[in-house]
XYZ file of C-alpha atoms in Angstrom:
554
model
C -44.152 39.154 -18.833
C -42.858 39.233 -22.550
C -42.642 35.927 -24.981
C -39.067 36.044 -24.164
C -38.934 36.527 -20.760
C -37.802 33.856 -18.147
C -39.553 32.449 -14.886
C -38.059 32.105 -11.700
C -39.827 28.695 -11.609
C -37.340 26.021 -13.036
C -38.067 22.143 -14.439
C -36.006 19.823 -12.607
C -34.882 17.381 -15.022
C -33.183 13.830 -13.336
C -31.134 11.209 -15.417
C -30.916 7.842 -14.044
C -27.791 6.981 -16.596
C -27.769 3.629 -15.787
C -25.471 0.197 -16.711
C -28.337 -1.715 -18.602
C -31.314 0.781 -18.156
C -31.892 4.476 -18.344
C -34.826 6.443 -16.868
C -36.050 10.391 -16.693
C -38.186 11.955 -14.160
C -39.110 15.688 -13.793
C -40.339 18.202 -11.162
C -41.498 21.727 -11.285
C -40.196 23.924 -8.165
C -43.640 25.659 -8.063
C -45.567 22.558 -7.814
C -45.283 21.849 -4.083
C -48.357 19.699 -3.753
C -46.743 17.327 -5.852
C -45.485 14.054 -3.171
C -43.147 12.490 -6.075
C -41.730 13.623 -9.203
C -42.593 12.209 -12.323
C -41.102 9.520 -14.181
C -41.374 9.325 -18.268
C -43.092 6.401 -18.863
C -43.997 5.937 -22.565
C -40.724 5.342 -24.319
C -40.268 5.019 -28.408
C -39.779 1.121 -28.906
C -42.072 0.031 -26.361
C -45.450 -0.239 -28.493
C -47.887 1.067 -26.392
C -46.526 -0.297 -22.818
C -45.032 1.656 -20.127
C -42.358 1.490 -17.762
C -40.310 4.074 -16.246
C -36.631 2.860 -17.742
C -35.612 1.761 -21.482
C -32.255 0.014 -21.904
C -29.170 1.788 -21.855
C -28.547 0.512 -25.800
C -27.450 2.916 -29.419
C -27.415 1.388 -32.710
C -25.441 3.233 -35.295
C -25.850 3.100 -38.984
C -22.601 2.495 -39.960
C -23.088 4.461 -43.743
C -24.817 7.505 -41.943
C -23.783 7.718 -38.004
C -26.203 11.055 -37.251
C -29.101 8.025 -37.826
C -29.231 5.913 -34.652
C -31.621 3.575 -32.900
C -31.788 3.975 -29.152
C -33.934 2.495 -25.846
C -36.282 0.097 -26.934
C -36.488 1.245 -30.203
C -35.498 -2.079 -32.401
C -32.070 -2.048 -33.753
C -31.175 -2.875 -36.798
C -27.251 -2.691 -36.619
C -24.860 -3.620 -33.949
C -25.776 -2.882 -30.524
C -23.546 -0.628 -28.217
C -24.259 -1.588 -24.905
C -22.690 -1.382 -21.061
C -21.554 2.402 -22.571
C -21.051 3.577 -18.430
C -18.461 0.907 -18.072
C -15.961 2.235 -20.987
C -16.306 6.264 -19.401
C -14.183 4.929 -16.629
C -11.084 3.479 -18.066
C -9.745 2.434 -14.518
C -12.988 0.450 -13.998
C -12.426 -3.163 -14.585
C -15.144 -4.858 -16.547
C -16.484 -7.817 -14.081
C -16.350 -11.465 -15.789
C -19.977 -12.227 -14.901
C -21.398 -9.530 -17.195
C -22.375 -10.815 -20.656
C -19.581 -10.370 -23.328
C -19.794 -6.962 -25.454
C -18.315 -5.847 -28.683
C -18.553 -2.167 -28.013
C -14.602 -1.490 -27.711
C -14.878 -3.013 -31.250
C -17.799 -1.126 -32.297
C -16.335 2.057 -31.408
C -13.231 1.555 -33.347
C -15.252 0.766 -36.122
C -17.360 3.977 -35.726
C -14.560 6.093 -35.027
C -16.263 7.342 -32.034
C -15.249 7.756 -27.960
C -17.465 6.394 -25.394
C -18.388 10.284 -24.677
C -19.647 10.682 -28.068
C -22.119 7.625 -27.905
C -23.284 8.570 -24.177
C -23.514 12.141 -25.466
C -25.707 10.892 -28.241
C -28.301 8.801 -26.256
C -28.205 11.460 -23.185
C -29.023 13.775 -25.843
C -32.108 11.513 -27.219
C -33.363 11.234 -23.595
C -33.504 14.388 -23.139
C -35.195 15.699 -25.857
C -37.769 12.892 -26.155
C -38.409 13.852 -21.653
C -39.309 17.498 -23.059
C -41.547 16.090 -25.753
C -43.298 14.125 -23.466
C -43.589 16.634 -21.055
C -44.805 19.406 -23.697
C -47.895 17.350 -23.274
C -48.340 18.107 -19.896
C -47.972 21.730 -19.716
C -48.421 24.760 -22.084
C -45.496 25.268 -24.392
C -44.883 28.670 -23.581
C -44.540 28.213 -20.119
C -42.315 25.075 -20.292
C -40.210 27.519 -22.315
C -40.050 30.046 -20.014
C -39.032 27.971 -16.839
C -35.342 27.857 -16.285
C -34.356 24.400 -16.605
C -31.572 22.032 -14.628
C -30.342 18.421 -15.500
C -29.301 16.452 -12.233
C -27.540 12.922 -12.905
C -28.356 10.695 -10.496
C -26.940 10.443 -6.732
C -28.248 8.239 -4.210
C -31.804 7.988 -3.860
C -33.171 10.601 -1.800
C -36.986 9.770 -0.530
C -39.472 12.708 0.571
C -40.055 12.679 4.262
C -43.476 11.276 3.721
C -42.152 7.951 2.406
C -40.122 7.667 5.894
C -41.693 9.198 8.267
C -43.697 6.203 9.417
C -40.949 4.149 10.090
C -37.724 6.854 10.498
C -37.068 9.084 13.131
C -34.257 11.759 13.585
C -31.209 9.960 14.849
C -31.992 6.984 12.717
C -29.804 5.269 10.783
C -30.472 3.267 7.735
C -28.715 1.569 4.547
C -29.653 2.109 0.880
C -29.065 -0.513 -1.550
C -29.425 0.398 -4.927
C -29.667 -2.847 -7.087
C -29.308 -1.822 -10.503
C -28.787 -3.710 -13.990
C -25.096 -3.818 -13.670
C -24.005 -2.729 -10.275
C -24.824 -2.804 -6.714
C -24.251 -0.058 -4.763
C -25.086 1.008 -1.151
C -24.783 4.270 1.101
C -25.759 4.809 4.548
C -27.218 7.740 6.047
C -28.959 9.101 9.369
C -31.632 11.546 9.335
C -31.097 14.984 10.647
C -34.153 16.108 9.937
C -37.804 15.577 8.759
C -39.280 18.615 8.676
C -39.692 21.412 7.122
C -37.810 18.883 4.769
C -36.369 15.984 4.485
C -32.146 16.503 6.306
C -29.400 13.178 5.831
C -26.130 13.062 6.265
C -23.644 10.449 4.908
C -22.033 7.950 7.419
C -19.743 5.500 5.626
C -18.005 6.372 2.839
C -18.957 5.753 -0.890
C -15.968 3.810 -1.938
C -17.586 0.629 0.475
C -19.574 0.326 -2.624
C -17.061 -0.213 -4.967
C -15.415 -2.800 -2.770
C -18.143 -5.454 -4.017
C -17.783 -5.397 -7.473
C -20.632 -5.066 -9.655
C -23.569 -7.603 -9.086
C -26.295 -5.988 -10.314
C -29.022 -8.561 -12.067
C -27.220 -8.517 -15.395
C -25.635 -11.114 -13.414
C -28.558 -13.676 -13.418
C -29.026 -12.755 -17.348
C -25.157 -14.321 -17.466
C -26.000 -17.370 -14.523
C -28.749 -18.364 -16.625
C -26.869 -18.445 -19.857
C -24.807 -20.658 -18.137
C -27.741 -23.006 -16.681
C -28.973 -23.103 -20.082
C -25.533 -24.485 -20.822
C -25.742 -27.085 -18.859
C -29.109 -28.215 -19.690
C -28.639 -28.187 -23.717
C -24.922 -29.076 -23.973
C -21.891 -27.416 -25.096
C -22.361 -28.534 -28.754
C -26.252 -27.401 -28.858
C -25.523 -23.983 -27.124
C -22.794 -23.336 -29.260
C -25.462 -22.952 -32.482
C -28.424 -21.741 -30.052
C -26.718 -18.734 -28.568
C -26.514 -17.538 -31.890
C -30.244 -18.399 -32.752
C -33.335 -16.058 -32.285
C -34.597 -18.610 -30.054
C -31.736 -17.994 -27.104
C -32.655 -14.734 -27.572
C -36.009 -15.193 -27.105
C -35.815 -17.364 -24.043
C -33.788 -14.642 -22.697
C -35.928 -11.803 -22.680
C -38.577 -14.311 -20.951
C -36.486 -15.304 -18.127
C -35.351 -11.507 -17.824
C -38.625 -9.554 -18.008
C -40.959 -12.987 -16.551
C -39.376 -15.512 -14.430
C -36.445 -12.960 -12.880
C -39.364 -10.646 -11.672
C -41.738 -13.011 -10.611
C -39.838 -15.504 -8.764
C -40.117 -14.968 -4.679
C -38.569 -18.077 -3.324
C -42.200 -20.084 -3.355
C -41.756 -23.549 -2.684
C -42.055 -25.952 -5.667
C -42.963 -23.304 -8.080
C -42.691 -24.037 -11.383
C -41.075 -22.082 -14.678
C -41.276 -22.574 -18.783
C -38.719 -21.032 -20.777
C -39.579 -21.731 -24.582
C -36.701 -21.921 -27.516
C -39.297 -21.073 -30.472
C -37.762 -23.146 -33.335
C -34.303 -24.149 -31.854
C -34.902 -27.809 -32.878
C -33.478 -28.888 -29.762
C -33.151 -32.426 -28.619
C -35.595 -33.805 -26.388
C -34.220 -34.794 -22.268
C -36.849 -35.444 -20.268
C -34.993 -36.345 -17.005
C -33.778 -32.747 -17.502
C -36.860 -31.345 -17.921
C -36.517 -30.495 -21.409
C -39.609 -31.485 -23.972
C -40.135 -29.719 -27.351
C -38.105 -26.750 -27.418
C -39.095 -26.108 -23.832
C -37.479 -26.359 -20.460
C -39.491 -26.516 -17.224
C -37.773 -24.761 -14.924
C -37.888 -26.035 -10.648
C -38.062 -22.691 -8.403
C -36.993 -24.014 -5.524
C -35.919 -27.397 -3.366
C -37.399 -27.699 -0.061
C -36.402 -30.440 2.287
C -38.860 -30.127 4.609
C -41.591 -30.065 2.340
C -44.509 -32.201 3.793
C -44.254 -33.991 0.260
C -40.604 -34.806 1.498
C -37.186 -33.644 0.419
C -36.548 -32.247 -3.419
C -32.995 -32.698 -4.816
C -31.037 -29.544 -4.864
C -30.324 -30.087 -8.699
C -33.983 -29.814 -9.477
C -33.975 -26.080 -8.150
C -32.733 -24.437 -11.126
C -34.228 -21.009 -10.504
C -32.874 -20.587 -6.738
C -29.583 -21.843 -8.058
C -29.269 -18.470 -10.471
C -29.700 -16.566 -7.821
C -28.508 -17.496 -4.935
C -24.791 -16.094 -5.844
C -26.058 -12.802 -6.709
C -28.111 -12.745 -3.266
C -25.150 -13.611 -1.676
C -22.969 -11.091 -2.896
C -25.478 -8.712 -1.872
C -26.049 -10.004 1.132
C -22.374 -10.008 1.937
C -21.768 -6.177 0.764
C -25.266 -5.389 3.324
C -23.887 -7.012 6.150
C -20.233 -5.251 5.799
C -22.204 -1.753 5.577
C -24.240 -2.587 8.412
C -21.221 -3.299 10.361
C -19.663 -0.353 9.266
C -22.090 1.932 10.478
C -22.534 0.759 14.076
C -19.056 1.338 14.182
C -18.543 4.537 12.893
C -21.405 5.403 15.224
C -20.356 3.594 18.106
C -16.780 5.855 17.978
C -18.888 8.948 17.832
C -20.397 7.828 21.174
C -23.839 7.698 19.087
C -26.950 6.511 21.407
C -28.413 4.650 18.518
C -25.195 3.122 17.752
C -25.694 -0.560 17.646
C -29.238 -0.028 15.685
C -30.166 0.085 12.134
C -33.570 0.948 11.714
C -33.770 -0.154 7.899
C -32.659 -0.858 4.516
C -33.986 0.266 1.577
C -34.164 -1.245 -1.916
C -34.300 0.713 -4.610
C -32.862 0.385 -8.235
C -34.787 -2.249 -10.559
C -33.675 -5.657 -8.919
C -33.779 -3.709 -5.594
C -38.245 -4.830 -6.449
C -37.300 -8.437 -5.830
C -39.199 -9.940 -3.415
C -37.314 -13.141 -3.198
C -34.210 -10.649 -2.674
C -36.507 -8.578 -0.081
C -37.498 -12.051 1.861
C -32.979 -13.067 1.944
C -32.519 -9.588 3.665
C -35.513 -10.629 6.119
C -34.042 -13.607 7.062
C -30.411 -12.029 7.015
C -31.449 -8.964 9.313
C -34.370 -10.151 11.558
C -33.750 -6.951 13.350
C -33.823 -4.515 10.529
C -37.204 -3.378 8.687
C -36.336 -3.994 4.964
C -38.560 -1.418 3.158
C -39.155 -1.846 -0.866
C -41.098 0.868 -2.769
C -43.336 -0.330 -5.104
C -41.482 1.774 -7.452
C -38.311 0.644 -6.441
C -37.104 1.037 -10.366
C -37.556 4.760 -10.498
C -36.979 5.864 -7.134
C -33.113 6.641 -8.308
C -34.435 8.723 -10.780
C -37.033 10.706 -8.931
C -34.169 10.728 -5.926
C -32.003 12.997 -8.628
C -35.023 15.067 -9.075
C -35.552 15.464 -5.531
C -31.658 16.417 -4.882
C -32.669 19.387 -6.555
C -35.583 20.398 -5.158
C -34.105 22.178 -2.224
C -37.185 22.583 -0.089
C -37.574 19.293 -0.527
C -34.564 16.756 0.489
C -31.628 16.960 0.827
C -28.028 15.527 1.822
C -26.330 17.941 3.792
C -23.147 16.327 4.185
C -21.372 13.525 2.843
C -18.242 11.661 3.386
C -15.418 11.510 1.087
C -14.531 8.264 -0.704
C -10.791 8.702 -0.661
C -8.376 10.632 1.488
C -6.852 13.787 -0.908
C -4.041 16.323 -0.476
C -1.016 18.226 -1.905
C 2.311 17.364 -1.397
C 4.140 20.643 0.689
C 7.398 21.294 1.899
C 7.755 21.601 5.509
C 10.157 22.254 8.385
C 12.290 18.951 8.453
C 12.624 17.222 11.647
C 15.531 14.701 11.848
C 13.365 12.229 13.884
C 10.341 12.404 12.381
C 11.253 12.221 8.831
C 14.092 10.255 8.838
C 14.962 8.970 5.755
C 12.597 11.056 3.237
C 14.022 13.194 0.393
C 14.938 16.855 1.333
C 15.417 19.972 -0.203
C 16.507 23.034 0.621
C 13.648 26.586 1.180
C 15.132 29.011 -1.251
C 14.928 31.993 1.371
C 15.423 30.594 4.880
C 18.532 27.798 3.445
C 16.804 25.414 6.061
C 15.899 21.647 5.300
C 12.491 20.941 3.974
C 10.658 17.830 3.406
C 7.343 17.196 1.409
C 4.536 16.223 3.104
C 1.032 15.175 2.487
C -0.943 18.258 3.850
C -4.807 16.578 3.868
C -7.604 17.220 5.939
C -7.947 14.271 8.710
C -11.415 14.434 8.872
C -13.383 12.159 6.151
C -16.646 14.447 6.251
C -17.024 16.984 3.325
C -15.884 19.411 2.609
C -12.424 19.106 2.997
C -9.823 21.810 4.171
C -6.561 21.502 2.227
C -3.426 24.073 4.057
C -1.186 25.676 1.769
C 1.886 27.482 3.151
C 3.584 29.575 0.139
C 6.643 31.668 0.545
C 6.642 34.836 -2.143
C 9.898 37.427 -2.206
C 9.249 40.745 -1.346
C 9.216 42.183 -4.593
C 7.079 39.520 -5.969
C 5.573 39.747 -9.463
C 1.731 38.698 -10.119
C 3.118 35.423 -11.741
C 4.597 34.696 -7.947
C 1.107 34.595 -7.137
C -0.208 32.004 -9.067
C 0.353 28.368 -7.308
C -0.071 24.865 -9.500
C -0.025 21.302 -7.996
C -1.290 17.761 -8.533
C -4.096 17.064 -5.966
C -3.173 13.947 -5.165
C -5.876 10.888 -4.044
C -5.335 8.018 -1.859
C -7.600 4.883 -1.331
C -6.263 3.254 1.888
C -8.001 3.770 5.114
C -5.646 6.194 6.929
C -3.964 8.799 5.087
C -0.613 8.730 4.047
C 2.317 11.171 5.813
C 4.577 11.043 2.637
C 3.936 11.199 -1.204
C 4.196 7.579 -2.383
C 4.256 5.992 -5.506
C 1.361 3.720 -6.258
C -0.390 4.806 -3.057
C -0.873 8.991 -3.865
C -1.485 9.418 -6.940
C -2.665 12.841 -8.792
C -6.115 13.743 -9.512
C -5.973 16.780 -10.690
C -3.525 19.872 -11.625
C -5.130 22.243 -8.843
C -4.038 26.239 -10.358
C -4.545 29.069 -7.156
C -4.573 32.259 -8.270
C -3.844 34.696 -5.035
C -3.750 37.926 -6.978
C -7.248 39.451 -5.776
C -5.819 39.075 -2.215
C -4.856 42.232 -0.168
C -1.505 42.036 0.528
C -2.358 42.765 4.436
C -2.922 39.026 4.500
C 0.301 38.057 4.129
C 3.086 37.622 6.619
C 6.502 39.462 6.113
C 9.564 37.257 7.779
C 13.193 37.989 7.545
C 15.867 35.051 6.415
C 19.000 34.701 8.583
C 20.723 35.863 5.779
C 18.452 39.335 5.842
C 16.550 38.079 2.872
C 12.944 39.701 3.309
C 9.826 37.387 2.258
C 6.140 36.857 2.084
C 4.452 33.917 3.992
C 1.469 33.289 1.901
C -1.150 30.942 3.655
C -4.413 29.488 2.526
C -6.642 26.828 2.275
C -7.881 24.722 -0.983
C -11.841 23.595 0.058
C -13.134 20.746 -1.898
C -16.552 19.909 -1.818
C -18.322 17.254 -3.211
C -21.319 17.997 -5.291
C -23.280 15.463 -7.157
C -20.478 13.916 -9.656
C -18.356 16.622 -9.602
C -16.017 18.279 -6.640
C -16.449 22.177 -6.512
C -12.757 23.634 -5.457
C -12.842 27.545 -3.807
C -9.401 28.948 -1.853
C -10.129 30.484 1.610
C -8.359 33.072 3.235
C -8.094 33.844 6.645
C -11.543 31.918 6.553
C -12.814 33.544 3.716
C -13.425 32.556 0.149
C -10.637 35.119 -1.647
C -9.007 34.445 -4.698
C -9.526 32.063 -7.822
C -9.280 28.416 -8.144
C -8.847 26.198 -11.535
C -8.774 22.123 -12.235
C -7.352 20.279 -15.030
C -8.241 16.842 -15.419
């Protein structure tokens, strides 16, 4: 094999492209003997330590913006962070996530939230291949063909279930990240010769909860502090070193280690914030003592509920969670109880994943919630997204083999009218047959992808190859049951969705006659979305096979 030659192996590359952290792990399609992928763990910024994500954060020099400070790496100008949130204009920032200046920062820099993620994807990337240099010779890390998968759901190796999942089983993932929650729910297909789910309740359930990932008890503790300091005195120590310090402790000490014990005590330290003393609130020389939990059936009798300061934090984020859990749960003995499922009203597990998916207080809530459910936390709960991406695309390995759509999608057509049925709706009239038309939604009524979109298309018989050549919007919808009619506010457009039927044998088509002896083509095909990853893949079927070209514009 010559020095430029390429290898059928390929490096699977996965980005966890998170809300507050980031992480990269990487798999080799050769190296079969290899359980788990491999996270990066040695990040710039972290002196020494190791941990498989660094926060989602870029620092621009505002005199020379091609010099930036990323991860952990300490910044010297203003911090751009919560980046994801801005790449979806439609996504509403929620109120319990700290306050950011990035909107600002970016007008100042003159740069789009692309640009930034672009820039710190970018860094990732090349710092994962630096790293991973290490590991392997050069030359044949050059050679392997290489493929970057963003994050889906995390998909675990049938090893890591097979002791407690079956095929037929159902189970939930919750993925409790920095700044979102989100959970899926599969059953298992298969186990072997690898690792089979399919999707059961739709992604968009997710969404429905808002994001309440543990950025929220960062915000919850702000305000405790609050309330334990004063307005006056936060006012000048949120802007001090010493909030910031007392910050980082609760986030990377107390949040991790706290599991619900009874009467557990906390210290949070305010190095030089010259705060007044208030001992009845616990608060002595620049230090609070923080209560972990009230119990009132302590054999040392009843606490007061104000005194458990740490359980306070984070009980509203647990029961968000808990809430969103239960409605997924609920939704998939449902969904399985229509399809006549014999393992309908039973699922088998949750899994946590994600980085507050590791709490164990948040573990033990789920316990209590679900007696009947085995809640299963990895050890590595924090980097199981990321190695999930890099199993996704390791085909011998896991994968989904079908998921369900999170919104209902179509084309407006025009169709025979019928004076009873559509009532009421617009009309126009077909150019060749003079009969009444009306548009309707033509969708796919089944929610499992992919999707099967009918076109019917009326060319003359003379047609030119522009006649051939189809553009509309692909429109979306987010209620429950699909819509009959176009409707404003409730289908709205995608995509521009451009067929191009030219490649297609004209035996395909069906010649009619007008009343009027006009002659005409009946052209009829099929758009076919399919979901993959982030992304939905369009092809155009004909007669049941792929024929034909298919373009989006966004």
């Amino acid at each position: 094999m010559g020095p430029n030659s390429k290898s059928d192996d390929q490096l699977i590359i996965g980005l966890d492209f998170g809300t507050t952290f980031s992480g990269i792990a990487y798999a080799f399609t050769n190296a079969n003997q290899l359980d788990e992928p491999t996270s990066i763990l040695d990040w710039p910024g972290l002196g020494g330590s190791i941990q498989p994500k660094v926060p989602t954060i870029v620092s621009y020099d505002p005199e020379q913006q091609k010099t930036f400070t990323w991860g952990a790496q300490k910044h010297k100008y203003a911090k751009i962070e919560g980046i994801k949130l801005l790449l979806d204009p439609g996504q509403k920032t929620p109120l319990h996530l700290p306050e950011t200046k990035t909107p600002a920062e970016l007008r100042k820099l003159k740069k789009s939230a692309t640009e930034v993620v672009e820039d710190y994807i970018t860094a990732m990337y090349k710092h994962a291949l630096n790293r991973i240099e290490t590991k392997i010779p050069a030359g044949y890390l050059k050679m392997c063909q290489k493929r970057f998968v963003v994050t889906v759901p995390a998909v675990w190796s049938a090893k890591a279930v097979n002791a407690t999942l079956s095929v037929g089983d159902a189970f939930v993932l919750c993925d409790a990240g920095g700044g979102t929650v989100d959970l899926s729910s599969y059953e298992i297909t298969a186990l072997t010769p690898r690792l089979e789910l399919k999707e059961l309740v739709p992604g968009k359930v997710r969404s429905e909860g808002g994001m309440a990932g543990s950025l929220r008890l960062n915000a919850l503790f702000g305000d405790a502090v609050r309330d334990i300091v004063g307005k006056d005195q936060f006012l000048h120590l949120r802007k001090e070193t010493g909030f910031e310090e007392a910050m980082k402790q609760f986030d990377t000490t107390i949040k991790t280690a706290f599991k619900g014990d009874l009467r557990e005590d906390y210290y949070v330290n305010f190095p030089r914030a010259k705060l007044k003393d208030d001992l009845p609130k616990r608060l002595e020389d620049n230090c609070w003592n923080m209560k972990g939990y009230d119990d009132p059936y302590s054999r040392e009798g009843p606490t007061d509920e104000a005194s458990a300061d740490v359980k306070k934090i984070f009980q509203p984020l647990i029961a968000d969670i808990e809430r969103m859990v239960k409605d997924q749960v609920n939704l998939v003995k449902i969904k399985r109880m229509d399809q006549g499922h014999p393992k309908a009203n039973k699922i088998k597990a949750i899994l946590l994943v994600g980085g507050f998916g590791s709490s164990e207080y948040l573990k033990q809530c789920l316990e209590d919630a679900h007696p009947a459910i085995k809640i299963i936390q990895r050890t590595e709960a924090w980097s199981a997204v990321v190695k999930g991406a890099v199993l996704s695309g390791l085909s011998n390995k896991a994968a989904i083999t079908s998921t369900v759509a999170t919104k209902h999608y179509g084309v407006a057509i025009d169709c025979p009218y019928d004076k009873r049925e559509d009532a009421g709706q617009p009309t126009t009239i077909h150019k060749f047959s003079g009969k009444k038309r009306v548009s309707i939604v033509s969708n796919d009524d089944s929610d499992v992808v992919p999707i099967s979109i009918i076109f019917k298309r009326s060319v003359p018989e003379d047609y030119s190859p522009s006649d051939l050549i189809f553009s509309d919007d692909l429109l979306e919808c987010s209620l429950d049951k699909p819509v009959k009619y176009p409707k404003k506010g409730v289908t709205t457009p995608n995509c521009l969705v451009t067929a191009n039927l030219n490649s297609v044998s004209k035996s395909h088509f069906h010649k009619r006659t007008a009343d009027d002896g006009t002659r005409y083509f009946d052209v009829d095909y099929d758009l076919v979305l399919l979901a993959k990853m982030a992304s939905i893949k369009f092809s155009l079927e004909v007669d049941g096979k792929e024929m034909g070209s298919v373009k989006a514009s966004y």
